[in-house]
């Protein structure tokens, strides 16, 4: 087992069988060994810095019907909202004052946010805060649309592939969505010049160890700048309401494996990790993650962007809770960085 971990550390890719063996047999002691290696690699590239991103959830309207997601279009219990131009600019202003230098605009696939509307928002944020990065996370769009948004000033794009196995993909999504198109979007984003983020849920319904290995191998092929993974958490108004949540320890092991596979990548300790476990985000950082994305949405909409049950949005999880987050991280030897936090080549 330790030789496999050492090989990953030397940047050797493991075979399918080796990954399966590692994931199925790693002991607690060996996991500790892995976490420490991953942490050391993260520290050697990014020191003990944790980059922060202000997450602005612009809309929970969505035309898609992903079986796992609380804001899927057929969830009639979702209380829908959409931020106005002024709401978004106000969130950026609050975030800027707090020290954020990256704004992440995330939302469901809401046709209100046309290229025209988004370009206006992006241009305005960039003219007010030229030194800030803009990250978008608005789902699948055409090549032309991604290009327009990039030309307006967007720097980064987050689009998790969700699962790299076709059969598994079809168990998580309705027929009109395909893994093929999702992957095509990711390669288009890279070609255009975005810093690209992808990733998957850990423990989503029907996921096998083999599926996870396929996720790791797909990520190797894509070679993204950012990788977001978090445990699946069930939502009471979805077809997956009775499925169990993903495992926190497996998520941490995967964060470490990803850190060894992609030493320079930007890996968030996700909200889902913090939701399932009190100190989940700290554990994520100690496993090699180096990014945290506090919630910067207007307070009155935060409980409406409910991707899964009990999603955290207050305390150290919120933009106003930055001091608390800073203290929590200090205790484990890390400092919040207020730099833009771009990918280091
Ligand atoms: N519409 C955008 C943003 C989706 S929300 C897009 O398509 O990319 C961001 C991420 O939340 C998703 O990519 C998914 O991986 C995650 N997510 C959604 N529902 C979840 C759940 N029930 N548990 C854990 N993560 C979930």
Coordinates of C-alpha atoms and ligand atoms in Angstrom, one line a residue:
X1 CA 0.0 0.0 0.0
X2 CA 2.7 2.5 1.0
X3 CA 4.5 1.9 -2.3
X4 CA 1.4 2.8 -4.2
X5 CA 1.1 6.1 -2.2
X6 CA 4.9 6.7 -2.8
X7 CA 4.4 6.1 -6.5
X8 CA 1.6 8.7 -6.6
X9 CA 3.8 11.1 -4.8
X10 CA 6.5 10.6 -7.5
X11 CA 3.8 11.6 -10.0
X12 CA 3.4 8.1 -11.4
X13 CA -0.1 7.2 -12.5
X14 CA -1.5 4.0 -11.0
X15 CA -3.2 1.4 -13.1
X16 CA -6.9 0.8 -12.7
X17 CA -6.2 -2.3 -10.5
X18 CA -3.8 -0.4 -8.3
X19 CA -6.3 2.4 -7.7
X20 CA -9.0 -0.2 -6.9
X21 CA -6.7 -1.9 -4.5
X22 CA -5.7 1.3 -2.8
X23 CA -9.3 2.5 -2.4
X24 CA -10.6 -0.8 -1.2
X25 CA -7.9 -1.7 1.3
X26 CA -6.4 1.5 2.7
X27 CA -6.2 1.3 6.6
X28 CA -6.5 4.2 8.9
X29 CA -2.7 4.2 9.5
X30 CA -2.1 4.2 5.8
X31 CA -4.7 7.0 5.3
X32 CA -2.7 9.1 7.8
X33 CA 0.4 8.5 5.8
X34 CA -1.4 9.6 2.6
X35 CA -2.9 12.7 4.2
X36 CA 0.5 13.8 5.4
X37 CA 2.1 13.3 2.0
X38 CA -0.7 15.3 0.4
X39 CA -0.4 18.1 2.9
X40 CA 3.4 18.3 2.4
X41 CA 2.9 18.6 -1.4
X42 CA 0.3 21.3 -1.0
X43 CA 2.6 23.2 1.3
X44 CA 5.5 22.9 -1.0
X45 CA 3.6 24.5 -3.9
X46 CA 1.2 26.9 -2.0
X47 CA 2.8 27.1 1.4
X48 CA 0.3 27.2 4.3
X49 CA -2.0 29.5 2.4
X50 CA -5.7 28.9 1.9
X51 CA -7.3 30.8 -0.9
X52 CA -10.8 32.2 -0.4
X53 CA -13.5 32.7 -3.0
X54 CA -16.7 34.6 -2.5
X55 CA -19.6 32.4 -3.7
X56 CA -22.6 34.3 -5.1
X57 CA -25.5 32.0 -5.8
X58 CA -27.2 34.0 -8.6
X59 CA -30.3 31.9 -9.3
X60 CA -31.9 28.7 -8.2
X61 CA -34.1 28.5 -11.3
X62 CA -32.9 25.5 -13.4
X63 CA -34.1 23.9 -16.6
X64 CA -32.4 20.6 -15.7
X65 CA -33.8 17.8 -13.6
X66 CA -30.7 16.1 -12.2
X67 CA -32.0 13.4 -9.8
X68 CA -29.6 14.3 -6.9
X69 CA -30.1 18.1 -6.9
X70 CA -32.5 20.0 -4.7
X71 CA -33.0 22.8 -7.2
X72 CA -34.0 20.4 -10.1
X73 CA -36.8 21.9 -12.2
X74 CA -39.4 19.4 -11.0
X75 CA -39.0 20.2 -7.3
X76 CA -42.1 22.2 -6.8
X77 CA -41.2 22.8 -3.1
X78 CA -38.1 24.9 -4.1
X79 CA -38.7 28.6 -3.4
X80 CA -37.3 30.1 -6.6
X81 CA -35.3 33.4 -6.7
X82 CA -32.9 35.2 -9.0
X83 CA -30.5 37.9 -8.0
X84 CA -30.8 41.3 -9.8
X85 CA -27.8 43.1 -11.4
X86 CA -27.8 45.4 -8.3
X87 CA -27.9 42.4 -5.9
X88 CA -24.9 40.9 -7.5
X89 CA -22.9 44.1 -7.6
X90 CA -23.8 44.7 -3.9
X91 CA -22.5 41.2 -3.0
X92 CA -19.3 41.9 -4.8
X93 CA -18.9 45.2 -3.0
X94 CA -19.4 43.5 0.4
X95 CA -17.1 40.8 -0.6
X96 CA -14.4 43.1 -1.8
X97 CA -14.4 45.0 1.5
X98 CA -14.1 41.7 3.4
X99 CA -11.0 40.9 1.3
X100 CA -12.3 38.6 -1.4
X101 CA -10.4 38.9 -4.7
X102 CA -12.3 36.1 -6.5
X103 CA -16.1 36.1 -7.1
X104 CA -17.8 32.9 -8.1
X105 CA -21.1 33.3 -9.8
X106 CA -22.9 30.0 -9.5
X107 CA -26.4 29.0 -10.4
X108 CA -28.9 26.7 -11.9
X109 CA -29.2 26.7 -15.7
X110 CA -31.5 29.8 -15.8
X111 CA -32.2 31.1 -19.3
X112 CA -32.7 34.6 -17.9
X113 CA -28.9 34.7 -17.6
X114 CA -28.3 35.2 -21.4
X115 CA -24.9 36.1 -22.7
X116 CA -26.0 39.7 -22.9
X117 CA -27.1 39.8 -19.2
X118 CA -23.9 38.0 -18.0
X119 CA -21.5 40.0 -20.2
X120 CA -23.0 43.2 -18.6
X121 CA -22.4 41.8 -15.1
X122 CA -18.9 40.6 -15.9
X123 CA -17.9 43.8 -17.5
X124 CA -19.2 45.8 -14.6
X125 CA -17.4 43.7 -12.0
X126 CA -14.2 43.8 -13.9
X127 CA -14.3 47.6 -14.4
X128 CA -14.9 48.1 -10.6
X129 CA -12.5 45.5 -9.4
X130 CA -9.9 44.9 -12.2
X131 CA -7.6 43.0 -9.9
X132 CA -10.3 40.4 -9.0
X133 CA -10.9 37.1 -10.8
X134 CA -14.3 36.1 -11.9
X135 CA -15.3 32.4 -11.8
X136 CA -18.5 31.2 -13.4
X137 CA -20.3 28.0 -12.5
X138 CA -23.5 28.1 -14.6
X139 CA -23.6 24.7 -16.3
X140 CA -23.5 23.7 -19.9
X141 CA -23.5 26.4 -22.6
X142 CA -22.4 26.5 -26.2
X143 CA -18.8 27.2 -27.3
X144 CA -19.8 30.6 -28.5
X145 CA -21.4 31.5 -25.2
X146 CA -18.3 30.4 -23.2
X147 CA -16.2 32.5 -25.6
X148 CA -18.4 35.6 -25.2
X149 CA -18.2 35.3 -21.4
X150 CA -14.5 34.8 -21.6
X151 CA -14.1 37.8 -23.8
X152 CA -16.2 39.9 -21.4
X153 CA -13.6 39.1 -18.7
X154 CA -14.5 35.8 -17.0
X155 CA -11.3 34.0 -15.9
X156 CA -12.3 30.6 -14.6
X157 CA -15.2 28.1 -15.0
X158 CA -16.3 25.3 -12.7
X159 CA -18.2 22.4 -14.2
X160 CA -18.0 19.1 -12.4
X161 CA -18.2 16.1 -14.7
X162 CA -20.2 14.4 -11.9
X163 CA -19.2 10.9 -13.0
X164 CA -17.0 9.7 -15.9
X165 CA -18.9 6.5 -16.5
X166 CA -21.7 6.7 -19.1
X167 CA -23.9 4.1 -17.4
X168 CA -23.6 5.8 -14.0
X169 CA -24.2 9.2 -15.6
X170 CA -27.5 8.0 -17.0
X171 CA -28.6 6.8 -13.5
X172 CA -28.0 10.3 -12.1
X173 CA -29.4 12.4 -14.9
X174 CA -32.5 12.4 -17.2
X175 CA -32.0 11.3 -20.8
X176 CA -31.6 14.8 -22.3
X177 CA -28.3 15.2 -20.5
X178 CA -25.2 13.4 -21.6
X179 CA -21.7 12.8 -20.3
X180 CA -20.5 13.4 -23.8
X181 CA -21.8 16.9 -23.9
X182 CA -20.5 17.6 -20.3
X183 CA -17.0 16.5 -21.4
X184 CA -17.2 18.5 -24.6
X185 CA -18.0 21.6 -22.6
X186 CA -15.0 21.0 -20.4
X187 CA -12.6 20.7 -23.3
X188 CA -14.2 23.7 -25.0
X189 CA -13.6 25.8 -21.8
X190 CA -10.0 24.7 -21.8
X191 CA -9.5 25.5 -25.4
X192 CA -10.9 29.0 -25.0
X193 CA -8.4 29.7 -22.2
X194 CA -10.3 29.5 -19.0
X195 CA -8.8 28.1 -15.8
X196 CA -11.1 25.1 -15.6
X197 CA -12.5 23.2 -12.6
X198 CA -14.1 19.8 -12.7
X199 CA -14.9 17.1 -10.2
X200 CA -17.5 14.7 -8.9
X201 CA -19.6 13.7 -5.9
X202 CA -18.3 11.0 -3.6
X203 CA -20.9 8.3 -2.7
X204 CA -23.5 9.4 -5.2
X205 CA -26.2 6.7 -5.6
X206 CA -25.0 3.6 -7.6
X207 CA -21.4 4.8 -7.6
X208 CA -18.9 1.9 -7.5
X209 CA -15.1 2.0 -6.7
X210 CA -14.5 1.3 -10.3
X211 CA -16.5 4.5 -11.2
X212 CA -14.3 6.5 -8.8
X213 CA -11.2 5.2 -10.5
X214 CA -12.7 6.2 -13.9
X215 CA -13.3 9.7 -12.4
X216 CA -9.6 9.9 -11.4
X217 CA -8.4 8.7 -14.8
X218 CA -10.8 11.1 -16.6
X219 CA -9.4 14.0 -14.5
X220 CA -5.9 12.9 -15.5
X221 CA -6.9 13.2 -19.2
X222 CA -8.6 16.6 -18.7
X223 CA -5.9 17.9 -16.4
X224 CA -8.0 20.7 -14.9
X225 CA -6.7 23.6 -12.8
X226 CA -9.3 23.2 -10.1
X227 CA -10.9 20.0 -8.7
X228 CA -14.0 20.1 -6.5
X229 CA -15.2 16.9 -4.8
X230 CA -17.6 16.6 -2.0
X231 CA -19.8 13.9 -0.5
X232 CA -23.2 13.3 -2.0
X233 CA -25.9 14.5 0.5
X234 CA -29.5 13.5 -0.1
X235 CA -32.2 16.1 -0.5
X236 CA -35.7 15.4 0.8
X237 CA -37.5 16.5 -2.4
X238 CA -35.6 14.5 -4.9
X239 CA -35.8 10.9 -6.2
X240 CA -32.7 10.1 -4.2
X241 CA -34.2 11.2 -0.8
X242 CA -33.8 7.7 0.7
X243 CA -30.2 7.2 -0.4
X244 CA -27.4 7.5 2.1
X245 CA -24.9 10.3 2.2
X246 CA -21.3 9.9 0.9
X247 CA -18.5 9.0 3.3
X248 CA -16.4 11.8 4.8
X249 CA -13.2 9.7 5.2
X250 CA -13.4 8.5 1.6
X251 CA -13.7 12.1 0.4
X252 CA -10.6 13.0 2.4
X253 CA -8.7 10.1 1.0
X254 CA -9.7 11.2 -2.5
X255 CA -8.7 14.8 -1.9
X256 CA -5.2 13.5 -0.9
X257 CA -5.0 11.2 -4.0
X258 CA -6.0 14.2 -6.2
X259 CA -3.3 16.4 -4.5
X260 CA -0.6 13.8 -5.2
X261 CA -1.9 13.4 -8.8
X262 CA -2.2 17.2 -9.4
X263 CA 0.4 18.9 -7.1
X264 CA -0.4 22.4 -8.4
X265 CA -4.2 22.2 -8.5
X266 CA -6.6 24.3 -6.6
X267 CA -8.7 22.0 -4.5
X268 CA -11.6 23.3 -2.3
X269 CA -12.6 21.9 1.0
X270 CA -16.2 22.0 0.0
X271 CA -19.4 23.1 1.8
X272 CA -20.7 19.6 1.5
X273 CA -17.7 18.3 3.5
X274 CA -18.4 21.0 6.1
X275 CA -22.1 20.1 6.2
X276 CA -21.5 16.4 7.0
X277 CA -18.8 16.9 9.6
X278 CA -18.3 19.8 12.1
X279 CA -14.6 20.3 11.2
X280 CA -15.0 18.9 7.7
X281 CA -13.4 21.8 6.0
X282 CA -10.4 21.8 8.3
X283 CA -10.0 18.1 7.7
X284 CA -10.1 18.8 4.0
X285 CA -7.3 21.3 4.3
X286 CA -5.3 18.8 6.3
X287 CA -5.8 16.3 3.5
X288 CA -4.3 18.6 0.9
X289 CA -7.1 21.0 -0.1
X290 CA -6.1 24.7 -0.4
X291 CA -9.3 26.6 -1.2
X292 CA -12.4 27.6 0.7
X293 CA -15.5 29.2 -0.8
X294 CA -17.5 31.1 1.8
X295 CA -21.1 32.0 1.0
X296 CA -21.4 35.6 -0.2
X297 CA -25.0 35.5 -1.4
X298 CA -27.5 38.0 0.1
X299 CA -28.6 36.5 3.4
X300 CA -32.3 36.3 2.4
X301 CA -31.6 33.8 -0.4
X302 CA -29.1 31.6 1.3
X303 CA -31.6 29.0 2.5
X304 CA -33.1 28.8 -1.0
X305 CA -30.1 27.6 -2.8
X306 CA -30.6 24.2 -1.2
X307 CA -28.7 21.7 -3.4
X308 CA -29.0 19.1 -0.5
X309 CA -30.5 19.0 3.0
X310 CA -29.0 21.2 5.7
X311 CA -26.5 22.9 3.4
X312 CA -24.4 25.2 5.6
X313 CA -24.3 29.0 4.8
X314 CA -23.8 30.6 8.2
X315 CA -20.9 31.0 10.7
X316 CA -17.5 30.2 9.4
X317 CA -19.2 29.1 6.2
X318 CA -20.3 32.6 5.4
X319 CA -18.4 35.5 4.0
X320 CA -19.1 37.6 7.2
X321 CA -17.8 34.7 9.3
X322 CA -14.3 35.2 7.8
X323 CA -12.7 36.0 11.1
X324 CA -14.1 32.8 12.6
X325 CA -12.8 30.8 9.6
X326 CA -9.4 32.6 9.9
X327 CA -9.2 31.5 13.6
X328 CA -10.2 27.9 12.9
X329 CA -7.5 27.7 10.2
X330 CA -4.9 29.4 12.4
X331 CA -5.4 26.6 14.9
X332 CA -4.4 24.0 12.3
X333 CA -1.4 26.1 11.1
X334 CA -2.9 27.8 8.0
X335 CA -3.4 31.4 6.9
X336 CA -6.1 32.8 4.7
X337 CA -4.6 34.4 1.7
X338 CA -6.3 37.4 0.2
X339 CA -4.5 37.1 -3.2
X340 CA -6.4 36.2 -6.3
X341 CA -5.0 32.7 -6.0
X342 CA -4.5 31.7 -9.6
X343 CA -3.2 28.3 -10.7
X344 CA 0.6 28.1 -10.4
X345 CA 2.1 26.6 -13.5
Ligands
LIG1 N1 -25.7 24.4 -12.6 C1 -24.3 24.3 -12.3 C2 -24.0 24.4 -10.8 C3 -24.5 23.1 -10.1 S1 -24.4 23.1 -8.4 C4 -23.6 23.2 -13.0 O1 -24.3 22.4 -13.7 O2 -22.5 23.0 -12.9 C5 -22.7 22.7 -8.1 C6 -22.5 21.2 -7.7 O3 -23.2 20.8 -6.6 C7 -22.9 20.2 -8.7 O4 -21.9 20.1 -9.8 C8 -22.9 18.9 -7.9 O5 -21.8 18.1 -8.0 C9 -23.1 19.4 -6.5 N2 -24.4 18.9 -5.9 C10 -25.6 19.0 -6.4 N3 -26.5 18.3 -5.7 C11 -25.8 17.7 -4.7 C12 -26.1 16.8 -3.6 N4 -27.3 16.4 -3.4 N5 -25.1 16.5 -2.8 C13 -23.8 16.9 -3.0 N6 -23.5 17.7 -4.0 C14 -24.4 18.1 -4.8

